[in-house]
Amino acid sequence: MSLVELIAQADERSLAASGLACLDRCVPLLGGDDEILRPLWASLAESGAGSESGSGSGTGSGSAEGGPDWGECVEQARAKLYVPGTPGADASAEGEAVTLAHRMLGAAPAERTAENLREWADACSVAALQIHRLLDATAGAGSEGASSVTARREGRTQDMSPLVAAELRRQVAILELLSAHGPAGLRQARELSTEGRRVLRAVVSRRARGRA
């Protein structure tokens, strides 16, 4: 099943986790530490626990009793990381990637509804793949354009650059995990996202050293 199809069929929690995972992997571009989005992951986990125990539906902006509220966590993350508009005037690949990452955070919905989250998860998926395309030193300038990102998400995956291919695999794997295991798949989803964040942080650092 293609990435586009997985997003189209995902439930509210899976959509939230998919978008959050894309954003989490791009935290190195936002200037945040590795734990900056931890409250959002905790909100998803708490709402999942509440749903399984019958104390909540797992939808909406709230969470299980005593757990962090999704909307509040979104606002806190934005207050710490978000720069409205275009951060700086950097027209380089890195500058464009930073702009895309800030847009992902800026568009995060405070209310967890399937409609809001499907739009956000889809946009995050596209942005994360574009970011990895921009930062992949092996991607030819004409071989991985925006139209190619669309093709990758629809299942046409031949001749992908390594960084884009790895990001696509993570996006698909996270949605498949959550589809198969529900809230129990959140831990593995976060682990996959953590792995991807480490990869992107290394790429960003390597490119910075190359410009020094």
PDB file of C-alpha atoms in Angstrom:
ATOM      1  CA  MET A   1       0.000   0.000   0.000  1.00  0.00           C
ATOM      2  CA  SER A   2       1.368   3.432  -0.934  1.00  0.00           C
ATOM      3  CA  LEU A   3       2.024   6.191   1.584  1.00  0.00           C
ATOM      4  CA  VAL A   4      -0.863   8.228   0.174  1.00  0.00           C
ATOM      5  CA  GLU A   5      -3.233   5.291   0.706  1.00  0.00           C
ATOM      6  CA  LEU A   6      -1.998   4.692   4.251  1.00  0.00           C
ATOM      7  CA  ILE A   7      -2.633   8.316   5.203  1.00  0.00           C
ATOM      8  CA  ALA A   8      -6.069   8.241   3.582  1.00  0.00           C
ATOM      9  CA  GLN A   9      -7.059   5.198   5.673  1.00  0.00           C
ATOM     10  CA  ALA A  10      -5.391   6.154   8.974  1.00  0.00           C
ATOM     11  CA  ASP A  11      -7.385   6.934  12.108  1.00  0.00           C
ATOM     12  CA  GLU A  12      -7.066  10.103  14.178  1.00  0.00           C
ATOM     13  CA  ARG A  13      -4.302   8.843  16.488  1.00  0.00           C
ATOM     14  CA  SER A  14      -2.267   7.391  13.631  1.00  0.00           C
ATOM     15  CA  LEU A  15      -2.513  10.669  11.735  1.00  0.00           C
ATOM     16  CA  ALA A  16      -1.367  12.627  14.786  1.00  0.00           C
ATOM     17  CA  ALA A  17       1.569  10.274  15.308  1.00  0.00           C
ATOM     18  CA  SER A  18       2.497  10.350  11.619  1.00  0.00           C
ATOM     19  CA  GLY A  19       2.610  14.130  11.485  1.00  0.00           C
ATOM     20  CA  LEU A  20       4.365  14.357  14.839  1.00  0.00           C
ATOM     21  CA  ALA A  21       6.974  11.810  13.776  1.00  0.00           C
ATOM     22  CA  CYS A  22       7.759  13.796  10.613  1.00  0.00           C
ATOM     23  CA  LEU A  23       8.135  16.942  12.703  1.00  0.00           C
ATOM     24  CA  ASP A  24      10.205  15.138  15.331  1.00  0.00           C
ATOM     25  CA  ARG A  25      12.693  13.928  12.741  1.00  0.00           C
ATOM     26  CA  CYS A  26      13.141  17.524  11.561  1.00  0.00           C
ATOM     27  CA  VAL A  27      13.785  19.000  15.036  1.00  0.00           C
ATOM     28  CA  PRO A  28      17.501  19.533  14.213  1.00  0.00           C
ATOM     29  CA  LEU A  29      16.367  22.184  11.720  1.00  0.00           C
ATOM     30  CA  LEU A  30      14.242  23.930  14.364  1.00  0.00           C
ATOM     31  CA  GLY A  31      17.082  24.349  16.844  1.00  0.00           C
ATOM     32  CA  GLY A  32      15.437  22.159  19.471  1.00  0.00           C
ATOM     33  CA  ASP A  33      16.848  19.397  21.633  1.00  0.00           C
ATOM     34  CA  ASP A  34      15.858  15.775  21.241  1.00  0.00           C
ATOM     35  CA  GLU A  35      13.213  15.924  23.984  1.00  0.00           C
ATOM     36  CA  ILE A  36      11.428  19.096  22.886  1.00  0.00           C
ATOM     37  CA  LEU A  37       8.417  17.220  21.463  1.00  0.00           C
ATOM     38  CA  ARG A  38       8.271  14.591  24.194  1.00  0.00           C
ATOM     39  CA  PRO A  39       5.091  16.116  25.752  1.00  0.00           C
ATOM     40  CA  LEU A  40       3.237  15.644  22.454  1.00  0.00           C
ATOM     41  CA  TRP A  41       4.236  11.983  22.314  1.00  0.00           C
ATOM     42  CA  ALA A  42       3.130  11.636  25.940  1.00  0.00           C
ATOM     43  CA  SER A  43      -0.230  13.179  25.081  1.00  0.00           C
ATOM     44  CA  LEU A  44      -0.787  10.574  22.370  1.00  0.00           C
ATOM     45  CA  ALA A  45       0.278   7.759  24.661  1.00  0.00           C
ATOM     46  CA  GLU A  46      -1.988   8.941  27.482  1.00  0.00           C
ATOM     47  CA  SER A  47      -5.002   9.282  25.198  1.00  0.00           C
ATOM     48  CA  GLY A  48      -4.286   5.798  23.880  1.00  0.00           C
ATOM     49  CA  ALA A  49      -4.184   4.402  27.415  1.00  0.00           C
ATOM     50  CA  GLY A  50      -7.445   6.143  28.213  1.00  0.00           C
ATOM     51  CA  SER A  51      -9.097   4.682  25.130  1.00  0.00           C
ATOM     52  CA  GLU A  52      -7.957   1.154  25.919  1.00  0.00           C
ATOM     53  CA  SER A  53      -9.155   1.373  29.517  1.00  0.00           C
ATOM     54  CA  GLY A  54     -12.494   2.825  28.502  1.00  0.00           C
ATOM     55  CA  SER A  55     -11.867   6.163  30.210  1.00  0.00           C
ATOM     56  CA  GLY A  56     -11.752   8.120  26.975  1.00  0.00           C
ATOM     57  CA  SER A  57     -12.260   7.926  23.249  1.00  0.00           C
ATOM     58  CA  GLY A  58      -8.702   8.873  22.327  1.00  0.00           C
ATOM     59  CA  THR A  59      -9.974  11.705  20.121  1.00  0.00           C
ATOM     60  CA  GLY A  60     -10.232  15.440  20.521  1.00  0.00           C
ATOM     61  CA  SER A  61      -7.662  17.800  21.990  1.00  0.00           C
ATOM     62  CA  GLY A  62      -7.731  16.297  25.472  1.00  0.00           C
ATOM     63  CA  SER A  63      -6.139  13.157  26.872  1.00  0.00           C
ATOM     64  CA  ALA A  64      -6.576  10.644  29.635  1.00  0.00           C
ATOM     65  CA  GLU A  65      -7.142  12.171  33.060  1.00  0.00           C
ATOM     66  CA  GLY A  66      -3.924  13.652  34.410  1.00  0.00           C
ATOM     67  CA  GLY A  67      -2.165  13.388  31.047  1.00  0.00           C
ATOM     68  CA  PRO A  68      -0.829  16.281  28.983  1.00  0.00           C
ATOM     69  CA  ASP A  69      -3.291  18.050  26.705  1.00  0.00           C
ATOM     70  CA  TRP A  70      -2.410  17.887  22.985  1.00  0.00           C
ATOM     71  CA  GLY A  71      -3.444  21.477  22.256  1.00  0.00           C
ATOM     72  CA  GLU A  72      -1.465  22.858  25.191  1.00  0.00           C
ATOM     73  CA  CYS A  73       1.589  20.850  24.143  1.00  0.00           C
ATOM     74  CA  VAL A  74       1.335  22.189  20.584  1.00  0.00           C
ATOM     75  CA  GLU A  75       1.232  25.757  21.854  1.00  0.00           C
ATOM     76  CA  GLN A  76       4.195  25.145  24.160  1.00  0.00           C
ATOM     77  CA  ALA A  77       6.268  23.694  21.325  1.00  0.00           C
ATOM     78  CA  ARG A  78       5.403  26.618  19.074  1.00  0.00           C
ATOM     79  CA  ALA A  79       6.329  29.102  21.795  1.00  0.00           C
ATOM     80  CA  LYS A  80       9.757  27.482  22.106  1.00  0.00           C
ATOM     81  CA  LEU A  81      10.543  26.776  18.450  1.00  0.00           C
ATOM     82  CA  TYR A  82       8.265  28.467  15.966  1.00  0.00           C
ATOM     83  CA  VAL A  83       9.437  31.428  13.885  1.00  0.00           C
ATOM     84  CA  PRO A  84       6.505  32.812  11.829  1.00  0.00           C
ATOM     85  CA  GLY A  85       7.055  33.574   8.178  1.00  0.00           C
ATOM     86  CA  THR A  86      10.418  32.729   6.637  1.00  0.00           C
ATOM     87  CA  PRO A  87      13.288  32.403   9.134  1.00  0.00           C
ATOM     88  CA  GLY A  88      15.996  34.571   7.654  1.00  0.00           C
ATOM     89  CA  ALA A  89      16.687  35.165   3.980  1.00  0.00           C
ATOM     90  CA  ASP A  90      18.751  32.048   3.335  1.00  0.00           C
ATOM     91  CA  ALA A  91      17.986  30.758  -0.158  1.00  0.00           C
ATOM     92  CA  SER A  92      20.250  27.724   0.245  1.00  0.00           C
ATOM     93  CA  ALA A  93      19.009  24.142   0.516  1.00  0.00           C
ATOM     94  CA  GLU A  94      19.456  24.358   4.274  1.00  0.00           C
ATOM     95  CA  GLY A  95      17.477  27.601   4.433  1.00  0.00           C
ATOM     96  CA  GLU A  96      14.613  26.121   2.448  1.00  0.00           C
ATOM     97  CA  ALA A  97      14.638  23.013   4.644  1.00  0.00           C
ATOM     98  CA  VAL A  98      14.454  25.168   7.796  1.00  0.00           C
ATOM     99  CA  THR A  99      11.496  27.082   6.346  1.00  0.00           C
ATOM    100  CA  LEU A 100       9.652  23.837   5.584  1.00  0.00           C
ATOM    101  CA  ALA A 101      10.259  22.547   9.112  1.00  0.00           C
ATOM    102  CA  HIS A 102       8.893  25.755  10.661  1.00  0.00           C
ATOM    103  CA  ARG A 103       5.819  25.538   8.452  1.00  0.00           C
ATOM    104  CA  MET A 104       5.180  22.011   9.703  1.00  0.00           C
ATOM    105  CA  LEU A 105       5.229  23.222  13.288  1.00  0.00           C
ATOM    106  CA  GLY A 106       3.205  26.327  12.520  1.00  0.00           C
ATOM    107  CA  ALA A 107       0.457  24.229  10.895  1.00  0.00           C
ATOM    108  CA  ALA A 108       0.153  21.720  13.764  1.00  0.00           C
ATOM    109  CA  PRO A 109      -3.545  21.650  14.752  1.00  0.00           C
ATOM    110  CA  ALA A 110      -4.402  22.438  18.360  1.00  0.00           C
ATOM    111  CA  GLU A 111      -7.575  20.376  18.057  1.00  0.00           C
ATOM    112  CA  ARG A 112      -7.165  16.675  17.388  1.00  0.00           C
ATOM    113  CA  THR A 113      -9.835  15.877  14.826  1.00  0.00           C
ATOM    114  CA  ALA A 114      -9.418  13.448  11.954  1.00  0.00           C
ATOM    115  CA  GLU A 115     -10.040  16.200   9.395  1.00  0.00           C
ATOM    116  CA  ASN A 116      -7.466  18.571  10.877  1.00  0.00           C
ATOM    117  CA  LEU A 117      -4.898  15.859  11.410  1.00  0.00           C
ATOM    118  CA  ARG A 118      -5.243  14.244   7.975  1.00  0.00           C
ATOM    119  CA  GLU A 119      -4.464  17.564   6.302  1.00  0.00           C
ATOM    120  CA  TRP A 120      -1.522  18.153   8.649  1.00  0.00           C
ATOM    121  CA  ALA A 121      -0.132  14.620   8.381  1.00  0.00           C
ATOM    122  CA  ASP A 122      -0.283  14.796   4.588  1.00  0.00           C
ATOM    123  CA  ALA A 123       1.489  18.168   4.534  1.00  0.00           C
ATOM    124  CA  CYS A 124       4.127  16.948   7.001  1.00  0.00           C
ATOM    125  CA  SER A 125       4.752  13.865   4.891  1.00  0.00           C
ATOM    126  CA  VAL A 126       5.402  15.985   1.802  1.00  0.00           C
ATOM    127  CA  ALA A 127       7.519  18.520   3.686  1.00  0.00           C
ATOM    128  CA  ALA A 128       9.673  15.880   5.393  1.00  0.00           C
ATOM    129  CA  LEU A 129      10.404  14.177   2.080  1.00  0.00           C
ATOM    130  CA  GLN A 130      11.235  17.534   0.486  1.00  0.00           C
ATOM    131  CA  ILE A 131      13.559  18.340   3.388  1.00  0.00           C
ATOM    132  CA  HIS A 132      15.408  15.059   2.978  1.00  0.00           C
ATOM    133  CA  ARG A 133      15.609  15.626  -0.794  1.00  0.00           C
ATOM    134  CA  LEU A 134      17.079  19.095  -0.265  1.00  0.00           C
ATOM    135  CA  LEU A 135      19.709  17.848   2.192  1.00  0.00           C
ATOM    136  CA  ASP A 136      20.705  14.670   0.354  1.00  0.00           C
ATOM    137  CA  ALA A 137      24.074  15.378  -1.237  1.00  0.00           C
ATOM    138  CA  THR A 138      23.620  12.445  -3.644  1.00  0.00           C
ATOM    139  CA  ALA A 139      20.322  13.724  -5.101  1.00  0.00           C
ATOM    140  CA  GLY A 140      20.729  15.270  -8.534  1.00  0.00           C
ATOM    141  CA  ALA A 141      19.220  18.694  -8.963  1.00  0.00           C
ATOM    142  CA  GLY A 142      16.763  17.499 -11.603  1.00  0.00           C
ATOM    143  CA  SER A 143      16.076  13.981 -10.386  1.00  0.00           C
ATOM    144  CA  GLU A 144      14.223  14.612  -7.118  1.00  0.00           C
ATOM    145  CA  GLY A 145      11.972  17.639  -7.618  1.00  0.00           C
ATOM    146  CA  ALA A 146       8.650  18.299  -5.947  1.00  0.00           C
ATOM    147  CA  SER A 147       6.803  16.243  -8.563  1.00  0.00           C
ATOM    148  CA  SER A 148       9.114  13.337  -7.785  1.00  0.00           C
ATOM    149  CA  VAL A 149       8.179  13.545  -4.085  1.00  0.00           C
ATOM    150  CA  THR A 150       4.544  13.140  -5.111  1.00  0.00           C
ATOM    151  CA  ALA A 151       5.439  10.101  -7.203  1.00  0.00           C
ATOM    152  CA  ARG A 152       7.334   8.513  -4.299  1.00  0.00           C
ATOM    153  CA  ARG A 153       4.344   8.898  -2.000  1.00  0.00           C
ATOM    154  CA  GLU A 154       2.135   7.237  -4.604  1.00  0.00           C
ATOM    155  CA  GLY A 155       4.409   4.188  -4.752  1.00  0.00           C
ATOM    156  CA  ARG A 156       6.770   4.930  -7.643  1.00  0.00           C
ATOM    157  CA  THR A 157      10.014   4.420  -5.752  1.00  0.00           C
ATOM    158  CA  GLN A 158      12.620   3.569  -8.372  1.00  0.00           C
ATOM    159  CA  ASP A 159      15.902   5.522  -8.429  1.00  0.00           C
ATOM    160  CA  MET A 160      15.332   7.299  -5.123  1.00  0.00           C
ATOM    161  CA  SER A 161      18.270   8.966  -3.411  1.00  0.00           C
ATOM    162  CA  PRO A 162      19.299   7.201  -0.174  1.00  0.00           C
ATOM    163  CA  LEU A 163      18.140   9.840   2.308  1.00  0.00           C
ATOM    164  CA  VAL A 164      14.729  10.210   0.664  1.00  0.00           C
ATOM    165  CA  ALA A 165      14.305   6.428   0.437  1.00  0.00           C
ATOM    166  CA  ALA A 166      15.032   6.033   4.158  1.00  0.00           C
ATOM    167  CA  GLU A 167      12.554   8.776   5.078  1.00  0.00           C
ATOM    168  CA  LEU A 168       9.851   7.219   2.914  1.00  0.00           C
ATOM    169  CA  ARG A 169      10.431   3.821   4.551  1.00  0.00           C
ATOM    170  CA  ARG A 170      10.085   5.354   8.019  1.00  0.00           C
ATOM    171  CA  GLN A 171       6.847   7.128   7.146  1.00  0.00           C
ATOM    172  CA  VAL A 172       5.334   3.933   5.752  1.00  0.00           C
ATOM    173  CA  ALA A 173       6.598   1.801   8.637  1.00  0.00           C
ATOM    174  CA  ILE A 174       5.123   4.133  11.277  1.00  0.00           C
ATOM    175  CA  LEU A 175       1.675   4.121   9.700  1.00  0.00           C
ATOM    176  CA  GLU A 176       1.773   0.342   9.270  1.00  0.00           C
ATOM    177  CA  LEU A 177       2.814  -0.117  12.908  1.00  0.00           C
ATOM    178  CA  LEU A 178      -0.036   2.010  14.167  1.00  0.00           C
ATOM    179  CA  SER A 179      -2.532   0.355  11.861  1.00  0.00           C
ATOM    180  CA  ALA A 180      -1.511  -3.094  13.094  1.00  0.00           C
ATOM    181  CA  HIS A 181      -0.992  -2.361  16.795  1.00  0.00           C
ATOM    182  CA  GLY A 182      -2.981   0.786  17.614  1.00  0.00           C
ATOM    183  CA  PRO A 183      -1.745   2.729  20.659  1.00  0.00           C
ATOM    184  CA  ALA A 184       0.687  -0.098  21.449  1.00  0.00           C
ATOM    185  CA  GLY A 185       2.621   0.832  18.297  1.00  0.00           C
ATOM    186  CA  LEU A 186       3.422   4.344  19.529  1.00  0.00           C
ATOM    187  CA  ARG A 187       6.626   3.337  21.307  1.00  0.00           C
ATOM    188  CA  GLN A 188       8.057   1.719  18.174  1.00  0.00           C
ATOM    189  CA  ALA A 189       6.877   4.645  16.088  1.00  0.00           C
ATOM    190  CA  ARG A 190       8.779   7.025  18.335  1.00  0.00           C
ATOM    191  CA  GLU A 191      11.869   4.822  18.194  1.00  0.00           C
ATOM    192  CA  LEU A 192      11.786   4.934  14.392  1.00  0.00           C
ATOM    193  CA  SER A 193      11.419   8.688  14.524  1.00  0.00           C
ATOM    194  CA  THR A 194      14.324   8.998  16.950  1.00  0.00           C
ATOM    195  CA  GLU A 195      16.508   6.997  14.566  1.00  0.00           C
ATOM    196  CA  GLY A 196      15.544   9.294  11.708  1.00  0.00           C
ATOM    197  CA  ARG A 197      16.206  12.408  13.772  1.00  0.00           C
ATOM    198  CA  ARG A 198      19.721  11.199  14.548  1.00  0.00           C
ATOM    199  CA  VAL A 199      20.345  10.608  10.852  1.00  0.00           C
ATOM    200  CA  LEU A 200      19.118  14.080   9.899  1.00  0.00           C
ATOM    201  CA  ARG A 201      21.089  15.728  12.708  1.00  0.00           C
ATOM    202  CA  ALA A 202      24.241  14.039  11.390  1.00  0.00           C
ATOM    203  CA  VAL A 203      23.448  15.221   7.854  1.00  0.00           C
ATOM    204  CA  VAL A 204      22.895  18.806   9.038  1.00  0.00           C
ATOM    205  CA  SER A 205      26.156  18.742  11.020  1.00  0.00           C
ATOM    206  CA  ARG A 206      28.098  17.310   8.085  1.00  0.00           C
ATOM    207  CA  ARG A 207      26.780  19.972   5.717  1.00  0.00           C
ATOM    208  CA  ALA A 208      27.610  22.704   8.257  1.00  0.00           C
ATOM    209  CA  ARG A 209      31.192  21.439   8.509  1.00  0.00           C
ATOM    210  CA  GLY A 210      31.416  21.414   4.735  1.00  0.00           C
ATOM    211  CA  ARG A 211      30.455  25.107   4.600  1.00  0.00           C
ATOM    212  CA  ALA A 212      32.903  26.079   7.356  1.00  0.00           C
TER     213      ALA A 212
END
